[in-house]
Amino acid sequence: MKAVVQRVTRASVTVGGEQISAIGRGICVLLGISLEDTQKELEHMVRKILNLRVFEDESGKHWSKSVMDKQYEILCVSQFTLQCVLKGNKPDFHLAMPTEQAEGFYNSFLEQLRKTYRPELIKDGKFGAYMQVHIQNDGPVTIELESPAPGTATSDPKQVTDISITSFNSPSDHYSEGDKYVMCDQLSKLEKQQQRKEKTRAKGPSESSKERNTPRKEDRSASSGAEGDVSSEREP
């Protein structure tokens, strides 16, 4: 499951020239459901969306508060095109869940979102309809989320492993001191380093390190012989 989350000052959905839903400050979520998604991926995505810290706190510190913390609104729009795979220059959507299954799954997603948060603050578009989605991005801030592939172990919840920040207003807005967001590429490097350390500990000291730590015995006879050869060459 994939989601594109945008921090907005306002957003709305229009179908056939009629506005069917709108929100003020909050987040707009474009959701792409894949063939392999299950209830586990659904719950993971709901949890991430609601706890994603894209808002300032009362002191103006960036990336400190979630949409739930601020009690802001959420506009959800189903978007199967997020599951696109390019074949040359042509988009292919065979990885997206078929419409008949996806509609029920999407409704379950909305139900879980409303159950976990406040139902009156959750708005959505019209599934399967041709929509115009009007988004006034605030920042801009756009964040991509992706649920873990089915069968993979869930990561430490303290680590943000499935978030990549794709757009900001300015470099100075990226982080403030104490923020714990970790970019995906940096986290990948840390994980690889940790794996190497664990392998090293499992194998024990290497042969080269053993050799370095073992005191060398001097061959006195060879040494004295060498010295004798040298002294014999000297003139009396």
mmCIF file of C-alpha atoms in Angstrom:
data_model
loop_
_atom_site.group_PDB
_atom_site.id
_atom_site.type_symbol
_atom_site.label_atom_id
_atom_site.label_comp_id
_atom_site.label_asym_id
_atom_site.label_seq_id
_atom_site.Cartn_x
_atom_site.Cartn_y
_atom_site.Cartn_z
ATOM 1 C CA MET A 1 0.000 0.000 0.000
ATOM 2 C CA LYS A 2 1.259 3.439 -0.907
ATOM 3 C CA ALA A 3 0.170 6.861 0.261
ATOM 4 C CA VAL A 4 1.152 10.396 -0.665
ATOM 5 C CA VAL A 5 0.484 12.714 2.253
ATOM 6 C CA GLN A 6 0.417 16.467 1.706
ATOM 7 C CA ARG A 7 0.181 19.088 4.404
ATOM 8 C CA VAL A 8 -2.503 21.528 3.283
ATOM 9 C CA THR A 9 -4.147 24.788 4.258
ATOM 10 C CA ARG A 10 -7.226 23.563 2.381
ATOM 11 C CA ALA A 11 -8.272 20.860 -0.078
ATOM 12 C CA SER A 12 -11.438 19.765 -1.842
ATOM 13 C CA VAL A 13 -12.873 17.244 -4.307
ATOM 14 C CA THR A 14 -15.179 18.120 -7.183
ATOM 15 C CA VAL A 15 -17.163 15.599 -9.269
ATOM 16 C CA GLY A 16 -19.146 16.682 -12.310
ATOM 17 C CA GLY A 17 -18.732 20.343 -11.446
ATOM 18 C CA GLU A 18 -20.065 19.834 -7.900
ATOM 19 C CA GLN A 19 -17.891 20.027 -4.805
ATOM 20 C CA ILE A 20 -18.551 16.892 -2.764
ATOM 21 C CA SER A 21 -16.087 17.360 0.109
ATOM 22 C CA ALA A 22 -13.630 19.894 1.497
ATOM 23 C CA ILE A 23 -11.328 20.440 4.452
ATOM 24 C CA GLY A 24 -9.438 23.320 5.998
ATOM 25 C CA ARG A 25 -6.006 22.922 7.553
ATOM 26 C CA GLY A 26 -4.824 19.335 7.787
ATOM 27 C CA ILE A 27 -3.561 16.647 5.418
ATOM 28 C CA CYS A 28 -4.664 15.311 2.043
ATOM 29 C CA VAL A 29 -3.992 11.589 1.547
ATOM 30 C CA LEU A 30 -3.802 9.976 -1.895
ATOM 31 C CA LEU A 31 -4.018 6.210 -1.370
ATOM 32 C CA GLY A 32 -2.899 3.451 -3.749
ATOM 33 C CA ILE A 33 -3.983 -0.110 -2.871
ATOM 34 C CA SER A 34 -2.011 -3.077 -4.221
ATOM 35 C CA LEU A 35 -3.039 -6.646 -5.003
ATOM 36 C CA GLU A 36 -1.193 -8.019 -1.980
ATOM 37 C CA ASP A 37 -2.548 -5.654 0.660
ATOM 38 C CA THR A 38 -4.245 -7.160 3.713
ATOM 39 C CA GLN A 39 -5.709 -5.940 6.979
ATOM 40 C CA LYS A 40 -2.176 -5.807 8.385
ATOM 41 C CA GLU A 41 -1.023 -3.298 5.756
ATOM 42 C CA LEU A 42 -4.241 -1.330 6.220
ATOM 43 C CA GLU A 43 -3.714 -0.933 9.967
ATOM 44 C CA HIS A 44 -0.047 -0.072 9.475
ATOM 45 C CA MET A 45 -0.907 2.722 7.038
ATOM 46 C CA VAL A 46 -3.663 4.164 9.251
ATOM 47 C CA ARG A 47 -1.248 4.263 12.174
ATOM 48 C CA LYS A 48 1.475 5.974 10.142
ATOM 49 C CA ILE A 49 -0.833 8.591 8.645
ATOM 50 C CA LEU A 50 -2.346 9.575 11.976
ATOM 51 C CA ASN A 51 0.998 9.770 13.779
ATOM 52 C CA LEU A 52 3.056 11.430 11.040
ATOM 53 C CA ARG A 53 4.557 14.597 12.518
ATOM 54 C CA VAL A 54 4.319 17.287 9.856
ATOM 55 C CA PHE A 55 3.105 20.216 11.973
ATOM 56 C CA GLU A 56 4.761 22.677 14.326
ATOM 57 C CA ASP A 57 4.233 22.688 18.060
ATOM 58 C CA GLU A 58 3.174 25.706 20.105
ATOM 59 C CA SER A 59 6.756 26.989 20.273
ATOM 60 C CA GLY A 60 7.173 26.827 16.492
ATOM 61 C CA LYS A 61 9.360 23.700 16.465
ATOM 62 C CA HIS A 62 9.031 21.907 13.109
ATOM 63 C CA TRP A 63 8.028 18.249 12.659
ATOM 64 C CA SER A 64 6.697 17.948 16.203
ATOM 65 C CA LYS A 65 2.939 17.384 15.967
ATOM 66 C CA SER A 66 0.691 14.978 14.081
ATOM 67 C CA VAL A 67 -2.728 15.642 12.583
ATOM 68 C CA MET A 68 -4.242 13.971 15.665
ATOM 69 C CA ASP A 69 -2.200 16.143 18.017
ATOM 70 C CA LYS A 70 -3.488 19.270 16.268
ATOM 71 C CA GLN A 71 -7.029 17.914 15.763
ATOM 72 C CA TYR A 72 -6.931 18.873 12.090
ATOM 73 C CA GLU A 73 -8.932 17.412 9.201
ATOM 74 C CA ILE A 74 -8.026 14.652 6.737
ATOM 75 C CA LEU A 75 -9.156 14.355 3.120
ATOM 76 C CA CYS A 76 -8.652 10.873 1.599
ATOM 77 C CA VAL A 77 -8.755 10.128 -2.119
ATOM 78 C CA SER A 78 -8.372 6.657 -3.628
ATOM 79 C CA GLN A 79 -5.674 6.741 -6.345
ATOM 80 C CA PHE A 80 -4.826 3.431 -8.020
ATOM 81 C CA THR A 81 -2.261 5.171 -10.258
ATOM 82 C CA LEU A 82 0.191 5.133 -7.334
ATOM 83 C CA GLN A 83 0.642 1.432 -8.116
ATOM 84 C CA CYS A 84 1.905 2.282 -11.597
ATOM 85 C CA VAL A 85 4.688 0.344 -13.301
ATOM 86 C CA LEU A 86 6.106 1.854 -16.463
ATOM 87 C CA LYS A 87 6.432 -0.258 -19.598
ATOM 88 C CA GLY A 88 8.569 2.038 -21.661
ATOM 89 C CA ASN A 89 6.627 5.288 -21.374
ATOM 90 C CA LYS A 90 3.223 3.664 -20.872
ATOM 91 C CA PRO A 91 1.834 3.308 -17.326
ATOM 92 C CA ASP A 92 0.722 -0.197 -16.370
ATOM 93 C CA PHE A 93 -1.505 -0.811 -13.347
ATOM 94 C CA HIS A 94 -1.536 -4.605 -13.009
ATOM 95 C CA LEU A 95 -0.178 -4.317 -9.436
ATOM 96 C CA ALA A 96 -3.228 -2.314 -8.309
ATOM 97 C CA MET A 97 -6.056 -4.156 -6.603
ATOM 98 C CA PRO A 98 -9.019 -4.730 -8.998
ATOM 99 C CA THR A 99 -11.901 -2.278 -8.634
ATOM 100 C CA GLU A 100 -14.358 -4.845 -7.245
ATOM 101 C CA GLN A 101 -12.044 -5.705 -4.330
ATOM 102 C CA ALA A 102 -10.455 -2.280 -3.936
ATOM 103 C CA GLU A 103 -13.703 -0.449 -3.188
ATOM 104 C CA GLY A 104 -14.474 -2.619 -0.165
ATOM 105 C CA PHE A 105 -10.872 -2.431 1.005
ATOM 106 C CA TYR A 106 -10.822 1.356 0.671
ATOM 107 C CA ASN A 107 -14.055 1.644 2.662
ATOM 108 C CA SER A 108 -12.474 -0.518 5.380
ATOM 109 C CA PHE A 109 -9.505 1.857 5.394
ATOM 110 C CA LEU A 110 -11.805 4.850 5.920
ATOM 111 C CA GLU A 111 -13.697 2.992 8.636
ATOM 112 C CA GLN A 112 -10.467 2.192 10.481
ATOM 113 C CA LEU A 113 -9.326 5.804 10.129
ATOM 114 C CA ARG A 114 -12.593 7.106 11.574
ATOM 115 C CA LYS A 115 -12.564 4.514 14.335
ATOM 116 C CA THR A 116 -9.047 5.485 15.403
ATOM 117 C CA TYR A 117 -9.488 9.243 15.023
ATOM 118 C CA ARG A 118 -12.593 11.490 14.961
ATOM 119 C CA PRO A 119 -15.171 10.477 12.297
ATOM 120 C CA GLU A 120 -16.338 14.034 11.684
ATOM 121 C CA LEU A 121 -12.796 15.104 10.708
ATOM 122 C CA ILE A 122 -12.365 12.420 8.000
ATOM 123 C CA LYS A 123 -13.540 13.356 4.495
ATOM 124 C CA ASP A 124 -13.133 11.493 1.216
ATOM 125 C CA GLY A 125 -13.747 11.709 -2.508
ATOM 126 C CA LYS A 126 -15.940 9.397 -4.580
ATOM 127 C CA PHE A 127 -14.449 5.989 -5.294
ATOM 128 C CA GLY A 128 -14.136 5.214 -9.013
ATOM 129 C CA ALA A 129 -15.362 8.633 -10.119
ATOM 130 C CA TYR A 130 -13.525 11.112 -12.330
ATOM 131 C CA MET A 131 -12.511 13.743 -9.786
ATOM 132 C CA GLN A 132 -10.838 17.117 -9.670
ATOM 133 C CA VAL A 133 -8.793 17.286 -6.484
ATOM 134 C CA HIS A 134 -7.866 20.807 -5.427
ATOM 135 C CA ILE A 135 -4.924 20.879 -3.025
ATOM 136 C CA GLN A 136 -3.352 23.969 -1.509
ATOM 137 C CA ASN A 137 -0.092 22.483 -0.289
ATOM 138 C CA ASP A 138 1.346 24.153 2.796
ATOM 139 C CA GLY A 139 5.143 24.469 2.621
ATOM 140 C CA PRO A 140 5.110 22.631 0.301
ATOM 141 C CA VAL A 141 5.345 19.436 2.329
ATOM 142 C CA THR A 142 4.777 16.119 0.564
ATOM 143 C CA ILE A 143 5.611 12.789 2.185
ATOM 144 C CA GLU A 144 5.475 9.318 0.653
ATOM 145 C CA LEU A 145 4.522 6.338 2.802
ATOM 146 C CA GLU A 146 4.716 2.673 1.891
ATOM 147 C CA SER A 147 3.654 -0.268 4.022
ATOM 148 C CA PRO A 148 6.173 -3.092 4.531
ATOM 149 C CA ALA A 149 5.972 -5.846 1.924
ATOM 150 C CA PRO A 150 3.824 -8.790 3.096
ATOM 151 C CA GLY A 151 5.912 -11.320 5.007
ATOM 152 C CA THR A 152 8.600 -8.877 6.122
ATOM 153 C CA ALA A 153 9.260 -8.183 9.771
ATOM 154 C CA THR A 154 7.921 -4.921 11.142
ATOM 155 C CA SER A 155 10.683 -2.466 12.001
ATOM 156 C CA ASP A 156 11.309 -0.772 15.299
ATOM 157 C CA PRO A 157 8.459 1.781 15.705
ATOM 158 C CA LYS A 158 11.013 4.316 16.965
ATOM 159 C CA GLN A 159 12.631 4.301 13.540
ATOM 160 C CA VAL A 160 10.989 5.983 10.578
ATOM 161 C CA THR A 161 11.880 3.484 7.861
ATOM 162 C CA ASP A 162 9.169 4.062 5.317
ATOM 163 C CA ILE A 163 9.070 7.817 5.063
ATOM 164 C CA SER A 164 10.824 9.941 2.492
ATOM 165 C CA ILE A 165 10.368 13.692 2.514
ATOM 166 C CA THR A 166 10.126 14.719 -1.117
ATOM 167 C CA SER A 167 9.597 18.447 -0.953
ATOM 168 C CA PHE A 168 10.141 21.345 1.417
ATOM 169 C CA ASN A 169 9.895 25.074 1.343
ATOM 170 C CA SER A 170 13.545 25.712 2.174
ATOM 171 C CA PRO A 171 16.556 23.798 3.527
ATOM 172 C CA SER A 172 16.296 25.600 6.853
ATOM 173 C CA ASP A 173 12.858 24.048 7.374
ATOM 174 C CA HIS A 174 14.103 20.494 7.071
ATOM 175 C CA TYR A 175 14.967 19.804 10.692
ATOM 176 C CA SER A 176 15.172 21.420 14.073
ATOM 177 C CA GLU A 177 17.436 20.230 16.888
ATOM 178 C CA GLY A 178 16.225 17.010 18.475
ATOM 179 C CA ASP A 179 14.150 15.803 15.524
ATOM 180 C CA LYS A 180 14.360 12.067 15.111
ATOM 181 C CA TYR A 181 13.322 11.695 11.492
ATOM 182 C CA VAL A 182 15.838 9.524 9.641
ATOM 183 C CA MET A 183 16.034 9.588 5.883
ATOM 184 C CA CYS A 184 15.701 6.234 4.172
ATOM 185 C CA ASP A 185 19.133 6.223 2.582
ATOM 186 C CA GLN A 186 20.836 7.125 5.864
ATOM 187 C CA LEU A 187 18.917 4.463 7.743
ATOM 188 C CA SER A 188 19.855 1.864 5.141
ATOM 189 C CA LYS A 189 23.544 2.625 5.695
ATOM 190 C CA LEU A 190 23.135 2.360 9.467
ATOM 191 C CA GLU A 191 21.382 -0.984 9.136
ATOM 192 C CA LYS A 192 24.162 -2.333 6.905
ATOM 193 C CA GLN A 193 26.799 -1.152 9.382
ATOM 194 C CA GLN A 194 24.934 -2.822 12.238
ATOM 195 C CA GLN A 195 24.677 -6.078 10.260
ATOM 196 C CA ARG A 196 28.443 -6.039 9.611
ATOM 197 C CA LYS A 197 29.127 -5.485 13.320
ATOM 198 C CA GLU A 198 26.866 -8.390 14.273
ATOM 199 C CA LYS A 199 28.590 -10.697 11.782
ATOM 200 C CA THR A 200 31.996 -9.662 13.142
ATOM 201 C CA ARG A 201 30.923 -10.370 16.731
ATOM 202 C CA ALA A 202 29.519 -13.755 15.710
ATOM 203 C CA LYS A 203 32.775 -14.824 14.016
ATOM 204 C CA GLY A 204 35.015 -13.625 16.872
ATOM 205 C CA PRO A 205 38.437 -12.042 16.468
ATOM 206 C CA SER A 206 39.894 -12.339 12.993
ATOM 207 C CA GLU A 207 43.118 -14.222 12.332
ATOM 208 C CA SER A 208 44.916 -10.997 11.502
ATOM 209 C CA SER A 209 43.906 -9.421 14.817
ATOM 210 C CA LYS A 210 45.078 -12.562 16.653
ATOM 211 C CA GLU A 211 48.429 -12.280 14.972
ATOM 212 C CA ARG A 212 48.698 -8.632 15.961
ATOM 213 C CA ASN A 213 47.847 -9.417 19.588
ATOM 214 C CA THR A 214 50.284 -12.382 19.865
ATOM 215 C CA PRO A 215 53.757 -11.264 21.023
ATOM 216 C CA ARG A 216 56.483 -12.234 18.574
ATOM 217 C CA LYS A 217 59.405 -14.371 19.700
ATOM 218 C CA GLU A 218 62.751 -13.031 18.625
ATOM 219 C CA ASP A 219 65.118 -15.416 16.870
ATOM 220 C CA ARG A 220 68.254 -14.509 18.784
ATOM 221 C CA SER A 221 70.474 -16.895 16.927
ATOM 222 C CA ALA A 222 69.441 -15.434 13.595
ATOM 223 C CA SER A 223 69.879 -11.952 14.951
ATOM 224 C CA SER A 224 73.341 -12.646 16.349
ATOM 225 C CA GLY A 225 74.337 -14.357 13.158
ATOM 226 C CA ALA A 226 73.318 -11.396 11.119
ATOM 227 C CA GLU A 227 75.234 -9.086 13.382
ATOM 228 C CA GLY A 228 78.292 -11.349 13.110
ATOM 229 C CA ASP A 229 78.123 -11.202 9.341
ATOM 230 C CA VAL A 230 78.047 -7.482 9.416
ATOM 231 C CA SER A 231 80.923 -7.155 11.869
ATOM 232 C CA SER A 232 83.075 -9.544 9.832
ATOM 233 C CA GLU A 233 82.861 -7.211 6.894
ATOM 234 C CA ARG A 234 84.258 -4.296 8.850
ATOM 235 C CA GLU A 235 87.896 -3.374 8.519
ATOM 236 C CA PRO A 236 90.079 -3.936 11.641
#
